[in-house]
Amino acid sequence: MSSLEAAKCQKMSDEIANLVELTPLVYKAFSSTPRTPFVPVSINAFKLDAHPIGSNQWISSPLTVAKMTMALEAENCDNILEIGCGSGYQAAILAKVARRVFSVERIEALANSAKALMKNLSINNVFIRFDDGNLGWRSYAPYDRIILSCFCQSVPPKLFDQLRDGGILVAPVAKDGKQYITQYKKSGNQIICKTLDECVFVPLLDGTEQR
């Protein structure tokens, strides 16, 4: 990462920390992860806004990524499943706080570009699969944490099935015409739900797209 990129990441992280209480490890993840490679269409990747990334998809505001990351309580977890890789920025942040990140992306072009980007950035603990996110990634289940980087009306039951007992799932969930970051904690057969901040994400869709 260039000194200019590092300075801009530091400034962005400070802006986020003024709005969201970050742990030292999460703050370090934001300040040490380059932003511009993940935002190919934008001329200002460091604004606290969402940006287009091609294929009619968007990368979330870094502020929203921070809120999702904190809600996930993922520090020092062994494995995390992400549904909706996009350009890979959320996965790259999580890679700094957890041992392994498994990310599923339904659009082939985005999955391929995210894989290439992780390789170029030497991020070796993020594994990306082109598939329908509704199915999760059963091969490496159960997961300590699951995060959806796309909103749904309700979380697919298959994802809760792949969550470890005692684990946490965070998803943007639609309610009364709006979307809210929602945290679910799994305890035996019980799911404890907590509604957090309002947010805006692209929808969780069925199937895959080769484009």
PDB file of C-alpha atoms in Angstrom:
ATOM      1  CA  MET A   1       0.000   0.000   0.000  1.00  0.00           C
ATOM      2  CA  SER A   2       1.396   3.390  -0.994  1.00  0.00           C
ATOM      3  CA  SER A   3       1.981   6.078   1.599  1.00  0.00           C
ATOM      4  CA  LEU A   4      -0.808   8.175   0.055  1.00  0.00           C
ATOM      5  CA  GLU A   5      -3.270   5.250   0.196  1.00  0.00           C
ATOM      6  CA  ALA A   6      -2.212   4.520   3.780  1.00  0.00           C
ATOM      7  CA  ALA A   7      -2.787   8.133   4.810  1.00  0.00           C
ATOM      8  CA  LYS A   8      -6.236   8.148   3.213  1.00  0.00           C
ATOM      9  CA  CYS A   9      -7.138   4.828   4.881  1.00  0.00           C
ATOM     10  CA  GLN A  10      -6.024   6.269   8.215  1.00  0.00           C
ATOM     11  CA  LYS A  11      -8.171   9.371   7.741  1.00  0.00           C
ATOM     12  CA  MET A  12     -11.175   7.254   6.700  1.00  0.00           C
ATOM     13  CA  SER A  13     -10.714   5.007   9.744  1.00  0.00           C
ATOM     14  CA  ASP A  14     -10.636   8.049  12.031  1.00  0.00           C
ATOM     15  CA  GLU A  15     -13.873   9.325  10.458  1.00  0.00           C
ATOM     16  CA  ILE A  16     -15.505   5.933  11.026  1.00  0.00           C
ATOM     17  CA  ALA A  17     -14.232   5.779  14.624  1.00  0.00           C
ATOM     18  CA  ASN A  18     -15.845   9.163  15.309  1.00  0.00           C
ATOM     19  CA  LEU A  19     -19.230   7.657  14.387  1.00  0.00           C
ATOM     20  CA  VAL A  20     -18.930   4.007  15.467  1.00  0.00           C
ATOM     21  CA  GLU A  21     -17.108   2.591  18.483  1.00  0.00           C
ATOM     22  CA  LEU A  22     -14.414   0.331  17.031  1.00  0.00           C
ATOM     23  CA  THR A  23     -12.192  -2.131  18.853  1.00  0.00           C
ATOM     24  CA  PRO A  24      -8.454  -1.598  18.335  1.00  0.00           C
ATOM     25  CA  LEU A  25      -8.249  -4.688  16.090  1.00  0.00           C
ATOM     26  CA  VAL A  26     -11.140  -3.596  13.860  1.00  0.00           C
ATOM     27  CA  TYR A  27      -9.724  -0.058  13.663  1.00  0.00           C
ATOM     28  CA  LYS A  28      -6.381  -1.528  12.578  1.00  0.00           C
ATOM     29  CA  ALA A  29      -8.144  -3.659   9.963  1.00  0.00           C
ATOM     30  CA  PHE A  30      -9.698  -0.583   8.345  1.00  0.00           C
ATOM     31  CA  SER A  31      -6.542   1.514   8.492  1.00  0.00           C
ATOM     32  CA  SER A  32      -4.336  -1.256   7.060  1.00  0.00           C
ATOM     33  CA  THR A  33      -6.627  -2.529   4.270  1.00  0.00           C
ATOM     34  CA  PRO A  34      -6.328  -0.642   0.961  1.00  0.00           C
ATOM     35  CA  ARG A  35      -9.649   0.751  -0.252  1.00  0.00           C
ATOM     36  CA  THR A  36      -9.144   1.870  -3.851  1.00  0.00           C
ATOM     37  CA  PRO A  37      -8.577  -1.623  -5.362  1.00  0.00           C
ATOM     38  CA  PHE A  38     -12.071  -2.613  -4.209  1.00  0.00           C
ATOM     39  CA  VAL A  39     -13.846   0.442  -5.682  1.00  0.00           C
ATOM     40  CA  PRO A  40     -13.029   0.341  -9.423  1.00  0.00           C
ATOM     41  CA  VAL A  41     -15.728   2.724 -10.623  1.00  0.00           C
ATOM     42  CA  SER A  42     -15.349   5.526  -8.073  1.00  0.00           C
ATOM     43  CA  ILE A  43     -13.054   8.550  -8.161  1.00  0.00           C
ATOM     44  CA  ASN A  44     -13.246   8.917  -4.379  1.00  0.00           C
ATOM     45  CA  ALA A  45     -13.140   5.537  -2.680  1.00  0.00           C
ATOM     46  CA  PHE A  46     -12.663   7.005   0.799  1.00  0.00           C
ATOM     47  CA  LYS A  47     -15.947   8.855   1.193  1.00  0.00           C
ATOM     48  CA  LEU A  48     -18.324   7.233   3.662  1.00  0.00           C
ATOM     49  CA  ASP A  49     -20.737   6.380   0.851  1.00  0.00           C
ATOM     50  CA  ALA A  50     -21.707   3.312  -1.138  1.00  0.00           C
ATOM     51  CA  HIS A  51     -20.075   3.033  -4.574  1.00  0.00           C
ATOM     52  CA  PRO A  52     -20.907   1.110  -7.785  1.00  0.00           C
ATOM     53  CA  ILE A  53     -18.594  -1.810  -8.571  1.00  0.00           C
ATOM     54  CA  GLY A  54     -20.059  -3.039 -11.872  1.00  0.00           C
ATOM     55  CA  SER A  55     -22.519  -5.859 -12.672  1.00  0.00           C
ATOM     56  CA  ASN A  56     -25.262  -3.618 -11.199  1.00  0.00           C
ATOM     57  CA  GLN A  57     -23.771  -4.170  -7.750  1.00  0.00           C
ATOM     58  CA  TRP A  58     -22.537  -1.790  -5.060  1.00  0.00           C
ATOM     59  CA  ILE A  59     -19.849  -1.822  -2.400  1.00  0.00           C
ATOM     60  CA  SER A  60     -21.294  -0.746   0.940  1.00  0.00           C
ATOM     61  CA  SER A  61     -20.254   2.427   2.678  1.00  0.00           C
ATOM     62  CA  PRO A  62     -17.170   1.758   4.844  1.00  0.00           C
ATOM     63  CA  LEU A  63     -19.259   3.047   7.732  1.00  0.00           C
ATOM     64  CA  THR A  64     -21.821   0.286   7.125  1.00  0.00           C
ATOM     65  CA  VAL A  65     -19.031  -2.290   6.767  1.00  0.00           C
ATOM     66  CA  ALA A  66     -17.754  -1.160  10.172  1.00  0.00           C
ATOM     67  CA  LYS A  67     -21.199  -1.487  11.748  1.00  0.00           C
ATOM     68  CA  MET A  68     -21.634  -4.974  10.285  1.00  0.00           C
ATOM     69  CA  THR A  69     -18.151  -6.011  11.422  1.00  0.00           C
ATOM     70  CA  MET A  70     -18.735  -4.828  14.981  1.00  0.00           C
ATOM     71  CA  ALA A  71     -22.150  -6.516  15.130  1.00  0.00           C
ATOM     72  CA  LEU A  72     -20.506  -9.784  14.057  1.00  0.00           C
ATOM     73  CA  GLU A  73     -18.163  -9.812  17.083  1.00  0.00           C
ATOM     74  CA  ALA A  74     -15.730 -11.792  14.951  1.00  0.00           C
ATOM     75  CA  GLU A  75     -12.361 -11.105  16.535  1.00  0.00           C
ATOM     76  CA  ASN A  76     -10.148 -14.202  16.710  1.00  0.00           C
ATOM     77  CA  CYS A  77     -12.867 -16.496  15.323  1.00  0.00           C
ATOM     78  CA  ASP A  78     -11.702 -19.589  13.458  1.00  0.00           C
ATOM     79  CA  ASN A  79     -14.028 -19.371  10.444  1.00  0.00           C
ATOM     80  CA  ILE A  80     -16.524 -16.911   8.979  1.00  0.00           C
ATOM     81  CA  LEU A  81     -18.975 -17.430   6.129  1.00  0.00           C
ATOM     82  CA  GLU A  82     -19.894 -14.389   4.030  1.00  0.00           C
ATOM     83  CA  ILE A  83     -22.834 -14.386   1.622  1.00  0.00           C
ATOM     84  CA  GLY A  84     -22.326 -11.807  -1.129  1.00  0.00           C
ATOM     85  CA  CYS A  85     -18.616 -11.225  -1.718  1.00  0.00           C
ATOM     86  CA  GLY A  86     -18.992  -8.358  -4.193  1.00  0.00           C
ATOM     87  CA  SER A  87     -15.591  -6.773  -4.741  1.00  0.00           C
ATOM     88  CA  GLY A  88     -14.285  -8.431  -1.574  1.00  0.00           C
ATOM     89  CA  TYR A  89     -13.795  -5.453   0.771  1.00  0.00           C
ATOM     90  CA  GLN A  90     -15.862  -6.830   3.680  1.00  0.00           C
ATOM     91  CA  ALA A  91     -14.039 -10.166   3.374  1.00  0.00           C
ATOM     92  CA  ALA A  92     -10.670  -8.380   3.366  1.00  0.00           C
ATOM     93  CA  ILE A  93     -11.578  -6.541   6.569  1.00  0.00           C
ATOM     94  CA  LEU A  94     -12.736  -9.769   8.228  1.00  0.00           C
ATOM     95  CA  ALA A  95      -9.519 -11.475   7.131  1.00  0.00           C
ATOM     96  CA  LYS A  96      -7.653  -9.116   9.488  1.00  0.00           C
ATOM     97  CA  VAL A  97      -9.687 -10.130  12.548  1.00  0.00           C
ATOM     98  CA  ALA A  98     -10.398 -13.852  12.002  1.00  0.00           C
ATOM     99  CA  ARG A  99      -8.410 -16.905  10.904  1.00  0.00           C
ATOM    100  CA  ARG A 100     -10.356 -17.834   7.735  1.00  0.00           C
ATOM    101  CA  VAL A 101     -13.117 -16.252   5.660  1.00  0.00           C
ATOM    102  CA  PHE A 102     -15.242 -18.240   3.208  1.00  0.00           C
ATOM    103  CA  SER A 103     -17.182 -15.994   0.835  1.00  0.00           C
ATOM    104  CA  VAL A 104     -19.887 -16.939  -1.679  1.00  0.00           C
ATOM    105  CA  GLU A 105     -20.689 -14.746  -4.699  1.00  0.00           C
ATOM    106  CA  ARG A 106     -23.509 -15.454  -7.197  1.00  0.00           C
ATOM    107  CA  ILE A 107     -22.111 -13.323 -10.054  1.00  0.00           C
ATOM    108  CA  GLU A 108     -19.228 -15.116 -11.742  1.00  0.00           C
ATOM    109  CA  ALA A 109     -17.388 -11.988 -12.917  1.00  0.00           C
ATOM    110  CA  LEU A 110     -17.361 -10.538  -9.399  1.00  0.00           C
ATOM    111  CA  ALA A 111     -16.230 -13.834  -7.879  1.00  0.00           C
ATOM    112  CA  ASN A 112     -13.346 -14.098 -10.344  1.00  0.00           C
ATOM    113  CA  SER A 113     -12.240 -10.486  -9.912  1.00  0.00           C
ATOM    114  CA  ALA A 114     -12.399 -10.764  -6.111  1.00  0.00           C
ATOM    115  CA  LYS A 115     -10.252 -13.921  -6.231  1.00  0.00           C
ATOM    116  CA  ALA A 116      -7.674 -12.156  -8.386  1.00  0.00           C
ATOM    117  CA  LEU A 117      -7.670  -9.124  -6.104  1.00  0.00           C
ATOM    118  CA  MET A 118      -7.089 -11.212  -2.972  1.00  0.00           C
ATOM    119  CA  LYS A 119      -4.145 -12.873  -4.703  1.00  0.00           C
ATOM    120  CA  ASN A 120      -2.692  -9.524  -5.792  1.00  0.00           C
ATOM    121  CA  LEU A 121      -2.990  -8.171  -2.247  1.00  0.00           C
ATOM    122  CA  SER A 122      -1.518 -11.371  -0.741  1.00  0.00           C
ATOM    123  CA  ILE A 123      -4.645 -11.970   1.334  1.00  0.00           C
ATOM    124  CA  ASN A 124      -4.308 -15.723   1.693  1.00  0.00           C
ATOM    125  CA  ASN A 125      -7.019 -16.535   4.238  1.00  0.00           C
ATOM    126  CA  VAL A 126     -10.046 -15.556   2.122  1.00  0.00           C
ATOM    127  CA  PHE A 127     -11.612 -18.316   0.010  1.00  0.00           C
ATOM    128  CA  ILE A 128     -14.197 -17.352  -2.620  1.00  0.00           C
ATOM    129  CA  ARG A 129     -16.767 -19.570  -4.299  1.00  0.00           C
ATOM    130  CA  PHE A 130     -19.066 -18.833  -7.245  1.00  0.00           C
ATOM    131  CA  ASP A 131     -22.447 -20.212  -6.163  1.00  0.00           C
ATOM    132  CA  ASP A 132     -25.949 -19.402  -4.934  1.00  0.00           C
ATOM    133  CA  GLY A 133     -25.522 -17.731  -1.542  1.00  0.00           C
ATOM    134  CA  ASN A 134     -28.825 -19.103  -0.286  1.00  0.00           C
ATOM    135  CA  LEU A 135     -27.103 -22.503  -0.075  1.00  0.00           C
ATOM    136  CA  GLY A 136     -24.218 -21.308   2.058  1.00  0.00           C
ATOM    137  CA  TRP A 137     -20.987 -23.343   1.884  1.00  0.00           C
ATOM    138  CA  ARG A 138     -21.606 -26.578   3.735  1.00  0.00           C
ATOM    139  CA  SER A 139     -18.132 -28.082   3.233  1.00  0.00           C
ATOM    140  CA  TYR A 140     -16.577 -25.929   5.973  1.00  0.00           C
ATOM    141  CA  ALA A 141     -19.559 -25.706   8.321  1.00  0.00           C
ATOM    142  CA  PRO A 142     -20.261 -25.166  11.118  1.00  0.00           C
ATOM    143  CA  TYR A 143     -19.132 -21.544  11.128  1.00  0.00           C
ATOM    144  CA  ASP A 144     -18.374 -19.390  14.152  1.00  0.00           C
ATOM    145  CA  ARG A 145     -19.881 -16.410  12.359  1.00  0.00           C
ATOM    146  CA  ILE A 146     -22.011 -15.818   9.253  1.00  0.00           C
ATOM    147  CA  ILE A 147     -22.518 -12.438   7.593  1.00  0.00           C
ATOM    148  CA  LEU A 148     -24.849 -11.514   4.745  1.00  0.00           C
ATOM    149  CA  SER A 149     -23.671  -8.619   2.587  1.00  0.00           C
ATOM    150  CA  CYS A 150     -27.112  -8.459   0.932  1.00  0.00           C
ATOM    151  CA  PHE A 151     -30.563  -7.939   2.403  1.00  0.00           C
ATOM    152  CA  CYS A 152     -33.276 -10.545   2.758  1.00  0.00           C
ATOM    153  CA  GLN A 153     -36.868 -10.720   3.930  1.00  0.00           C
ATOM    154  CA  SER A 154     -35.813 -13.502   6.300  1.00  0.00           C
ATOM    155  CA  VAL A 155     -32.579 -15.431   6.740  1.00  0.00           C
ATOM    156  CA  PRO A 156     -32.543 -18.736   4.798  1.00  0.00           C
ATOM    157  CA  PRO A 157     -32.839 -21.634   7.283  1.00  0.00           C
ATOM    158  CA  LYS A 158     -29.904 -23.406   5.608  1.00  0.00           C
ATOM    159  CA  LEU A 159     -27.624 -20.638   6.840  1.00  0.00           C
ATOM    160  CA  PHE A 160     -28.716 -21.050  10.445  1.00  0.00           C
ATOM    161  CA  ASP A 161     -28.096 -24.793   9.988  1.00  0.00           C
ATOM    162  CA  GLN A 162     -24.482 -23.994   9.085  1.00  0.00           C
ATOM    163  CA  LEU A 163     -23.959 -21.730  12.126  1.00  0.00           C
ATOM    164  CA  ARG A 164     -22.197 -23.195  15.132  1.00  0.00           C
ATOM    165  CA  ASP A 165     -24.085 -23.402  18.431  1.00  0.00           C
ATOM    166  CA  GLY A 166     -23.162 -20.210  20.243  1.00  0.00           C
ATOM    167  CA  GLY A 167     -22.371 -18.513  16.930  1.00  0.00           C
ATOM    168  CA  ILE A 168     -23.548 -15.162  15.582  1.00  0.00           C
ATOM    169  CA  LEU A 169     -25.172 -14.346  12.239  1.00  0.00           C
ATOM    170  CA  VAL A 170     -25.511 -10.749  11.046  1.00  0.00           C
ATOM    171  CA  ALA A 171     -27.758  -9.809   8.138  1.00  0.00           C
ATOM    172  CA  PRO A 172     -29.561  -6.788   6.685  1.00  0.00           C
ATOM    173  CA  VAL A 173     -33.223  -7.739   7.060  1.00  0.00           C
ATOM    174  CA  ALA A 174     -36.237  -5.955   5.567  1.00  0.00           C
ATOM    175  CA  LYS A 175     -38.865  -4.684   7.994  1.00  0.00           C
ATOM    176  CA  ASP A 176     -41.711  -2.227   7.392  1.00  0.00           C
ATOM    177  CA  GLY A 177     -40.249  -1.121   4.052  1.00  0.00           C
ATOM    178  CA  LYS A 178     -36.769  -0.469   5.425  1.00  0.00           C
ATOM    179  CA  GLN A 179     -33.624  -2.536   6.013  1.00  0.00           C
ATOM    180  CA  TYR A 180     -31.963  -3.052   9.376  1.00  0.00           C
ATOM    181  CA  ILE A 181     -28.684  -4.629  10.420  1.00  0.00           C
ATOM    182  CA  THR A 182     -29.909  -7.569  12.500  1.00  0.00           C
ATOM    183  CA  GLN A 183     -27.861  -9.746  14.822  1.00  0.00           C
ATOM    184  CA  TYR A 184     -28.864 -13.339  15.540  1.00  0.00           C
ATOM    185  CA  LYS A 185     -27.299 -15.472  18.268  1.00  0.00           C
ATOM    186  CA  LYS A 186     -27.778 -19.240  18.108  1.00  0.00           C
ATOM    187  CA  SER A 187     -28.281 -21.053  21.397  1.00  0.00           C
ATOM    188  CA  GLY A 188     -29.301 -24.675  20.946  1.00  0.00           C
ATOM    189  CA  ASN A 189     -32.629 -24.631  19.130  1.00  0.00           C
ATOM    190  CA  GLN A 190     -33.204 -20.987  19.976  1.00  0.00           C
ATOM    191  CA  ILE A 191     -32.314 -17.954  17.845  1.00  0.00           C
ATOM    192  CA  ILE A 192     -32.043 -14.670  19.734  1.00  0.00           C
ATOM    193  CA  CYS A 193     -32.624 -11.653  17.489  1.00  0.00           C
ATOM    194  CA  LYS A 194     -31.496  -8.045  17.988  1.00  0.00           C
ATOM    195  CA  THR A 195     -32.317  -5.211  15.564  1.00  0.00           C
ATOM    196  CA  LEU A 196     -29.567  -2.622  15.143  1.00  0.00           C
ATOM    197  CA  ASP A 197     -29.020   0.247  12.694  1.00  0.00           C
ATOM    198  CA  GLU A 198     -30.910   1.038   9.518  1.00  0.00           C
ATOM    199  CA  CYS A 199     -28.970   0.213   6.338  1.00  0.00           C
ATOM    200  CA  VAL A 200     -29.226  -0.190   2.549  1.00  0.00           C
ATOM    201  CA  PHE A 201     -28.012  -3.291   0.672  1.00  0.00           C
ATOM    202  CA  VAL A 202     -28.694  -4.979  -2.646  1.00  0.00           C
ATOM    203  CA  PRO A 203     -31.052  -7.987  -2.317  1.00  0.00           C
ATOM    204  CA  LEU A 204     -30.162 -11.631  -1.750  1.00  0.00           C
ATOM    205  CA  LEU A 205     -31.230 -13.382  -4.973  1.00  0.00           C
ATOM    206  CA  ASP A 206     -31.632 -17.012  -5.972  1.00  0.00           C
ATOM    207  CA  GLY A 207     -29.374 -18.798  -8.435  1.00  0.00           C
ATOM    208  CA  THR A 208     -26.200 -17.652 -10.165  1.00  0.00           C
ATOM    209  CA  GLU A 209     -25.304 -15.320 -13.034  1.00  0.00           C
ATOM    210  CA  GLN A 210     -22.506 -15.911 -15.513  1.00  0.00           C
ATOM    211  CA  ARG A 211     -21.685 -12.389 -16.631  1.00  0.00           C
TER     212      ARG A 211
END
